CSV table of C-alpha atoms in Angstrom, one decimal:
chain,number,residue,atom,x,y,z
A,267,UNK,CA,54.4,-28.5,-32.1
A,268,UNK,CA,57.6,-30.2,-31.9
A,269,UNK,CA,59.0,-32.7,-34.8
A,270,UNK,CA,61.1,-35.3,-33.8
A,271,UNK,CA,63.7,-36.9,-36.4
A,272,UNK,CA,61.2,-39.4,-37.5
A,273,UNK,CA,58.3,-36.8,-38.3
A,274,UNK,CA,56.4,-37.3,-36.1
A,275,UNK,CA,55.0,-34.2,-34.4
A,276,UNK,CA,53.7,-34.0,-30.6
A,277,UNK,CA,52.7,-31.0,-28.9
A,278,UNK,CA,54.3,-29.5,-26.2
A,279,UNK,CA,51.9,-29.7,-24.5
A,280,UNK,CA,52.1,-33.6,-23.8
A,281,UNK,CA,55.9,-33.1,-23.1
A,282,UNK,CA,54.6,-30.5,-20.5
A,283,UNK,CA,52.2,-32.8,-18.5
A,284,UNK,CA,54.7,-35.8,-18.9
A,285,UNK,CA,57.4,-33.8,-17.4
A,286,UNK,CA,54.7,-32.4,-15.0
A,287,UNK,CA,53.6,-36.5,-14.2
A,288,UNK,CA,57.2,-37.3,-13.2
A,289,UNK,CA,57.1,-34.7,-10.5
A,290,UNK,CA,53.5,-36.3,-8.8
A,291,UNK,CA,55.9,-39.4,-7.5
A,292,UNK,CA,56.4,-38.2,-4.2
A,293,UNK,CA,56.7,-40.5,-1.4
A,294,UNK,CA,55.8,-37.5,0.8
A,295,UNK,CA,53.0,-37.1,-1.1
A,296,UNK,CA,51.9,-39.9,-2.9
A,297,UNK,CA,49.9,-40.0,-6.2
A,298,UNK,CA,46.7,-41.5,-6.0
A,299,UNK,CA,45.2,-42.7,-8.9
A,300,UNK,CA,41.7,-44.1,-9.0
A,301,UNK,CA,41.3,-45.6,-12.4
A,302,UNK,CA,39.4,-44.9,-15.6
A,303,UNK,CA,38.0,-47.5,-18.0
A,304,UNK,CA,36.3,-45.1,-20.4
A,305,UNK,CA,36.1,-41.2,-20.9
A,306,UNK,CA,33.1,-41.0,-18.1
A,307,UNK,CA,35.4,-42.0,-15.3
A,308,UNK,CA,38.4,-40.0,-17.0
A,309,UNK,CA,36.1,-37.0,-16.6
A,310,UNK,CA,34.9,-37.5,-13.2
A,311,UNK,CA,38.2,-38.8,-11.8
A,312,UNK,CA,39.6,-35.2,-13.3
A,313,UNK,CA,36.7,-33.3,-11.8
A,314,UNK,CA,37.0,-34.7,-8.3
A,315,UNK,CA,40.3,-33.5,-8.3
A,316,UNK,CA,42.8,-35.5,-9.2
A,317,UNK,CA,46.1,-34.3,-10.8
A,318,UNK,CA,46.1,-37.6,-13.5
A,319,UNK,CA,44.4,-40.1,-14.9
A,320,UNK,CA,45.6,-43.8,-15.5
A,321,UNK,CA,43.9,-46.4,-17.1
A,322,UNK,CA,42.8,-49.5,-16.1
A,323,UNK,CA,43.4,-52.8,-18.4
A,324,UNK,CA,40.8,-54.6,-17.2
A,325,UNK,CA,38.1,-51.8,-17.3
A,326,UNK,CA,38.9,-51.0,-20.1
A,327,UNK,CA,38.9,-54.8,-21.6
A,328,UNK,CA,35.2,-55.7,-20.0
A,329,UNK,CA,34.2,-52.3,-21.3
A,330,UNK,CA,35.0,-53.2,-25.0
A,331,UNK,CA,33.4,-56.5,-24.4
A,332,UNK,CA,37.4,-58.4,-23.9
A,333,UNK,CA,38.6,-60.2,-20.8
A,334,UNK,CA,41.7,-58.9,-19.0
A,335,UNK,CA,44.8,-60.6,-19.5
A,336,UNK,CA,46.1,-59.7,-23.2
A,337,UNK,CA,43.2,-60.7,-24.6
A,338,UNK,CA,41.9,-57.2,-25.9
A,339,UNK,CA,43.8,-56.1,-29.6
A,340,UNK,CA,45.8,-53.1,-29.6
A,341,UNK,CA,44.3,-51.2,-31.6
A,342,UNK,CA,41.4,-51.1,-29.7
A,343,UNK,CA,43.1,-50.4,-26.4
A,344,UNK,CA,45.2,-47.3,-28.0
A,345,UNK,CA,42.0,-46.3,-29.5
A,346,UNK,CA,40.4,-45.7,-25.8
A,347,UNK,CA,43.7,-44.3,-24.7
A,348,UNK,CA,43.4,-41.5,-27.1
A,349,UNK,CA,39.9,-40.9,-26.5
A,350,UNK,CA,40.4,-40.4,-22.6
A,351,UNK,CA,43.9,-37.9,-23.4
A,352,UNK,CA,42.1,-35.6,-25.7
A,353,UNK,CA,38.8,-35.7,-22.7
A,354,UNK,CA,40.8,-34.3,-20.2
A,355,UNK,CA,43.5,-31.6,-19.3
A,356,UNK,CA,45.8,-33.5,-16.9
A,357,UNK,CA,48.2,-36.4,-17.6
A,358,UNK,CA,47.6,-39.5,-18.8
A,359,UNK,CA,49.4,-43.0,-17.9
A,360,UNK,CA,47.9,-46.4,-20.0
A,361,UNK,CA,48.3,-49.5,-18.4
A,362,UNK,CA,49.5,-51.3,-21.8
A,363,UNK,CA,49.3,-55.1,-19.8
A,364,UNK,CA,52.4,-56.9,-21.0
A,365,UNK,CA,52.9,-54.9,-24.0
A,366,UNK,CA,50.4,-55.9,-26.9
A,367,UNK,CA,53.4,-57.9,-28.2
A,368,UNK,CA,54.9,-61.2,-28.5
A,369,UNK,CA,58.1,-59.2,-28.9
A,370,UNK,CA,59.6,-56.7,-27.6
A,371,UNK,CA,60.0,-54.7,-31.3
A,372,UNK,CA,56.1,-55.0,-30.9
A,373,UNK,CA,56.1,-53.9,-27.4
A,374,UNK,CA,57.9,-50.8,-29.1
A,375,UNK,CA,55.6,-50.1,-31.4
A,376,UNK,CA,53.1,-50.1,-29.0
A,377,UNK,CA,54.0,-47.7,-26.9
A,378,UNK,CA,55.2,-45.5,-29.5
A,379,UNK,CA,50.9,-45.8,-30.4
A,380,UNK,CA,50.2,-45.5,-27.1
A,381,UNK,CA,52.3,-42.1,-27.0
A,382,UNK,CA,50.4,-40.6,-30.8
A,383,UNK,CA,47.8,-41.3,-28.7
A,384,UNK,CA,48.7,-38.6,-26.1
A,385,UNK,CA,49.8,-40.8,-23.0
A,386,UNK,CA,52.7,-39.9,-20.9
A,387,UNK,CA,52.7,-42.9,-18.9
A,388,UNK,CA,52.6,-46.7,-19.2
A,389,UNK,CA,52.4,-49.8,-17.1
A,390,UNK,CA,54.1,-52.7,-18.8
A,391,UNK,CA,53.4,-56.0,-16.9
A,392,UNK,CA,56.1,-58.7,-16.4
A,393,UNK,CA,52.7,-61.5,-16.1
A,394,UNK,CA,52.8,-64.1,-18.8
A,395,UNK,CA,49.7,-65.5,-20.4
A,396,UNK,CA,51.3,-69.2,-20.1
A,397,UNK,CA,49.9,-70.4,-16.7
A,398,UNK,CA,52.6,-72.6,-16.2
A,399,UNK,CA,55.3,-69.7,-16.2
A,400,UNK,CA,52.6,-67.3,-14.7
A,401,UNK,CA,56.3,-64.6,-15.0
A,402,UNK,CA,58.6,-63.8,-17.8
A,403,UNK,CA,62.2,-64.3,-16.5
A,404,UNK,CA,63.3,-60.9,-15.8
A,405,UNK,CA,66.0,-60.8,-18.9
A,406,UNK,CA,63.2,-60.9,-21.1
A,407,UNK,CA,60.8,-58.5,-19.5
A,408,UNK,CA,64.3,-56.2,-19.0
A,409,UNK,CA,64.7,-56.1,-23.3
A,410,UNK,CA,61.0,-55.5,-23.6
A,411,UNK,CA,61.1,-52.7,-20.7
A,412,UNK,CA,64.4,-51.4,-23.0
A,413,UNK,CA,61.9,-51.7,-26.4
A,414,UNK,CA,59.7,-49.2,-24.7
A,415,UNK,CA,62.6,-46.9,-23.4
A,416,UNK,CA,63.9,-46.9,-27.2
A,417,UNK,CA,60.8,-46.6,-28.4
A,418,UNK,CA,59.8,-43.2,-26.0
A,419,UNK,CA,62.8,-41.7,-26.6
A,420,UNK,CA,62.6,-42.0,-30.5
A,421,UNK,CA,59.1,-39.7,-29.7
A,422,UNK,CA,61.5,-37.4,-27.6
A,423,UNK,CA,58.2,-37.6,-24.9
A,424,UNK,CA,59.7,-38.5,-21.5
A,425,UNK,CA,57.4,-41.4,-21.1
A,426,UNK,CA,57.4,-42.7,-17.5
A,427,UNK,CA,57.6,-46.1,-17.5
A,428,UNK,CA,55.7,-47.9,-14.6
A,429,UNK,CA,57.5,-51.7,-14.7
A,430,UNK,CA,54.7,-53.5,-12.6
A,431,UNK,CA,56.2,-57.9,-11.4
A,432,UNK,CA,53.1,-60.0,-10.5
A,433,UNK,CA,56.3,-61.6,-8.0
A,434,UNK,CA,53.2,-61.0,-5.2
A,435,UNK,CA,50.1,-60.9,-6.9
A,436,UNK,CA,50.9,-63.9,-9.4
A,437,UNK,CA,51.1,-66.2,-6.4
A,438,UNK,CA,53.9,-68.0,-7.9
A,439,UNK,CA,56.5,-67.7,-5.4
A,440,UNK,CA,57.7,-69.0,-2.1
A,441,UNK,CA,57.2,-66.3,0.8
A,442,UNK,CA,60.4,-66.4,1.3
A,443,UNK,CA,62.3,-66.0,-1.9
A,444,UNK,CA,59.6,-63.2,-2.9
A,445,UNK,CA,61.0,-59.9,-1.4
A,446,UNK,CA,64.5,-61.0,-3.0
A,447,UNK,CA,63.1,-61.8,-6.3
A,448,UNK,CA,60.9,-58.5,-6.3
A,449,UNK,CA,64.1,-56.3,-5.8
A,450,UNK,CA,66.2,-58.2,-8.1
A,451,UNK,CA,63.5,-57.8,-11.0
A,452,UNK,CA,62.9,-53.8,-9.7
A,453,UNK,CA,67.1,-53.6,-10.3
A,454,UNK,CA,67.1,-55.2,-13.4
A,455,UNK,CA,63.6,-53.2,-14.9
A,456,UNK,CA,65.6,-49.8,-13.5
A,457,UNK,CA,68.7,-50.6,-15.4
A,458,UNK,CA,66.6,-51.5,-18.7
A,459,UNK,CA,64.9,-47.8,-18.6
A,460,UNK,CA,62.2,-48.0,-16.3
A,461,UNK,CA,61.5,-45.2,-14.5
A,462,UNK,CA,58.9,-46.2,-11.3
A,463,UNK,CA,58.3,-49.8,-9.9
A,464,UNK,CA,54.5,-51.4,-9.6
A,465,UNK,CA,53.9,-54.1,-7.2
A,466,UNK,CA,50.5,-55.2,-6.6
A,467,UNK,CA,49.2,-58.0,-4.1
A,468,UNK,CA,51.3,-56.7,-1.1
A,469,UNK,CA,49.7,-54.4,1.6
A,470,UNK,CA,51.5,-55.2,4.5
A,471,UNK,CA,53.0,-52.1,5.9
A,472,UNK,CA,56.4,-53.7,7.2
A,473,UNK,CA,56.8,-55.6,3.4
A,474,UNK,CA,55.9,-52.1,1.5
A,475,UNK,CA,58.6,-50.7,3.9
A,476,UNK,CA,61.2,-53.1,3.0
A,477,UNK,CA,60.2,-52.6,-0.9
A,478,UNK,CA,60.3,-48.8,-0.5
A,479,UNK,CA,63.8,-49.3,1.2
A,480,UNK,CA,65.2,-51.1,-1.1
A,481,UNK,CA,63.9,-50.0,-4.8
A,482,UNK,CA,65.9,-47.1,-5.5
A,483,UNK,CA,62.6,-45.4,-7.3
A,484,UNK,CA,59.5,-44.9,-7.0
A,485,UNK,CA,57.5,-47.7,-5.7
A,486,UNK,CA,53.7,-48.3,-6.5
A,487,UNK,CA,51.1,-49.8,-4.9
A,488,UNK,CA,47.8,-51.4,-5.5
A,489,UNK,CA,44.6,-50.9,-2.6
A,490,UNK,CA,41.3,-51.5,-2.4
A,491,UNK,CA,38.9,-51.6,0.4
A,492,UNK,CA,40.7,-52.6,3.8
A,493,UNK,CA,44.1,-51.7,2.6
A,494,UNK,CA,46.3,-49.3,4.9
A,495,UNK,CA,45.1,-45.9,4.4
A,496,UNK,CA,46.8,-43.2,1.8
A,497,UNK,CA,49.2,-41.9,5.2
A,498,UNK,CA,49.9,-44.8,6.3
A,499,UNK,CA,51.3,-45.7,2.8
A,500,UNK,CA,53.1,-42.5,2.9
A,501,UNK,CA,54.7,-43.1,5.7
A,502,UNK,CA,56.2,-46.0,4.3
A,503,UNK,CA,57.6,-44.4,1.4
A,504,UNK,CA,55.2,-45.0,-0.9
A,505,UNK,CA,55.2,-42.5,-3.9
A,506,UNK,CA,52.0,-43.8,-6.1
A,507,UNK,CA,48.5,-45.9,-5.3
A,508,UNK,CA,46.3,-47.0,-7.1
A,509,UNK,CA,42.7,-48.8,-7.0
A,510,UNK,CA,43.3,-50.8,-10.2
A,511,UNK,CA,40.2,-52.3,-11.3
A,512,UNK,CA,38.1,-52.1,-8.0
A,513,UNK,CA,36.4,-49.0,-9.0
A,514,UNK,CA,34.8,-50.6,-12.2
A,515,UNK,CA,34.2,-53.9,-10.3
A,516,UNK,CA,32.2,-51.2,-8.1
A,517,UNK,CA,30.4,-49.8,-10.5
A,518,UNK,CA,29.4,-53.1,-12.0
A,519,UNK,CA,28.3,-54.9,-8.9
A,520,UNK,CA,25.8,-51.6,-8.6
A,521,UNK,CA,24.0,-52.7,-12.2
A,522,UNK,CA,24.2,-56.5,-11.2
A,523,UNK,CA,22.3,-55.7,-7.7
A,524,UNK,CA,19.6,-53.1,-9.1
A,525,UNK,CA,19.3,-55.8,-12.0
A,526,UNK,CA,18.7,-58.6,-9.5
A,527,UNK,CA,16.6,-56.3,-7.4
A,528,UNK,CA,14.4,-54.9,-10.3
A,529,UNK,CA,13.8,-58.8,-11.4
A,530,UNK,CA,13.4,-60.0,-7.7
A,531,UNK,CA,11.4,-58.2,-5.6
A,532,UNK,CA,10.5,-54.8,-8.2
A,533,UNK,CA,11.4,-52.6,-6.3
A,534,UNK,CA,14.8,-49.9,-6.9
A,535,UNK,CA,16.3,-49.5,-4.0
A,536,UNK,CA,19.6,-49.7,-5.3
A,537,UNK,CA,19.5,-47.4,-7.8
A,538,UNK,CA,19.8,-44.8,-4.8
A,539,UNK,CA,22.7,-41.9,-4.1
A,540,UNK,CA,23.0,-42.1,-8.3
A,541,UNK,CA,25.2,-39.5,-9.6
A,542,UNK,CA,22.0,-36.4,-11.1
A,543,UNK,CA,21.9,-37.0,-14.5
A,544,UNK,CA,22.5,-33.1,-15.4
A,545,UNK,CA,26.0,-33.4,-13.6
A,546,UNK,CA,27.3,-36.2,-15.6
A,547,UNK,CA,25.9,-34.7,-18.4
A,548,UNK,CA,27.3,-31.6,-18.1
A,549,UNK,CA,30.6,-33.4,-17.2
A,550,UNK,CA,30.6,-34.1,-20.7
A,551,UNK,CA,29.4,-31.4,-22.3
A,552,UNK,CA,32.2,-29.3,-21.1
A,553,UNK,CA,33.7,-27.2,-24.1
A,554,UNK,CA,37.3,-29.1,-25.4
């Protein structure tokens, strides 16, 4: 154990797999992430392979019966973040929304919560719950982006810092301003202490290019089904992807069709290819 000048103690061990997270950015070789809402999927995204685990905020919400979109408290959220760190061996990164704070001294405290809870990793949103000023200006989101630097380093943990701007997926600007405003804001979150940039809602190869060209960092992307392909991305420079929330929405579409199904016509068919309950039991079983 190590005890920083506050007391507080982490283990080595989480300084180990944070350092280790840092190193899985790799536009060569990007790091894709396929989401976990709850310590099932944290498990059986660990088991297929994978070399970490990052939460999703709106799995993770509509699993502990909250919409997305800061609606879920934080004590909850932290709670599910340190159930899914101590369930598996390999690095964990919490997508934290905009913070779980008005402020960005509460944006602070969460991620130093977020970081007891054994995370080495955090998305921190630049989306405002206001729908008429769907994003923060970018001074703002840059002193609550500089809370969380403070706040990681007081830990001593070298938290990476994922600074995602709804610019794209928010919708709320121009086609032609966007790319400028997205690399302004990516500037501005870099200089405030973030460490990667998260842009979700573009998949166009030549745009991803021109983000990866500009950002001086490591540039994350969002896909789902009929997005360019994990090479493709690659090729563009892009150093970490990530399914988001389209693996839960999967998984729930399955019980809403064999629901229908089993009320409809009676029959199961769509309860078919099911994981074997021994695995995923097993899965869980597996000695801590």
């Amino acid at each position: 154990m190590t005890t920083q000048h506050d007391g507080t103690q982490h283990d080595r061990t989480q300084h180990d797999r944070a350092r280790a997270f840092r190193t899985l950015h790799r536009p060569s070789s990007p790091l894709a992430l396929a989401n976990a809402w709850d310590v099932a999927s944290a498990r059986l995204i660990e088991a297929a392979g994978s070399a970490a685990v990052a939460t999703t905020s709106a799995g993770v919400a509509w699993s502990l019966g909250a919409a997305d979109g800061n609606e879920i408290d934080r004590e909850r959220a932290v709670d599910l973040v340190a159930r899914i760190a101590a369930a598996v061996d390999v690095p964990v990164s919490a997508d934290i929304e905009s913070g779980f704070g008005a402020t960005a001294a509460e944006v602070g405290e969460t991620v130093a919560q977020v970081i007891a809870a054994g995370a080495v990793g955090v998305n921190i949103e630049d989306a405002h719950t206001d729908p008429a000023v769907p994003l923060r200006p970018a001074a703002e989101q840059a002193a609550r982006i500089a809370a969380a630097r403070a706040a990681a380093e007081a830990t001593g943990v070298p938290l990476f810092i994922n600074a995602r701007t709804d610019t794209y997926l928010s919708g709320a600007l121009d086609e032609s301003v966007r790319l400028r405003e997205t690399l302004d804001r990516a500037r501005t979150y870099l200089a405030a202490g973030a460490d990667g940039i998260f842009v979700p809602g573009v998949t166009d190869l030549a745009e991803v290019a021109a983000l990866t060209d500009g950002i001086d960092a490591p540039v994350n992307i969002l896909v789902g089904s009929g997005a360019p392909s994990v090479a493709d991305l690659a090729r563009c420079g892009v150093a970490r992807i990530s399914l988001g929330s389209s693996v839960v929405l999967s998984a729930y579409a399955v019980v809403r069709r064999a629901i229908e199904e089993l009320l409809g016509t009676g029959t199961y068919g769509g309860l078919a290819n099911g994981l074997e309950y021994g695995e995923l039991n097993a899965l869980m079983r597996r000695a801590d």
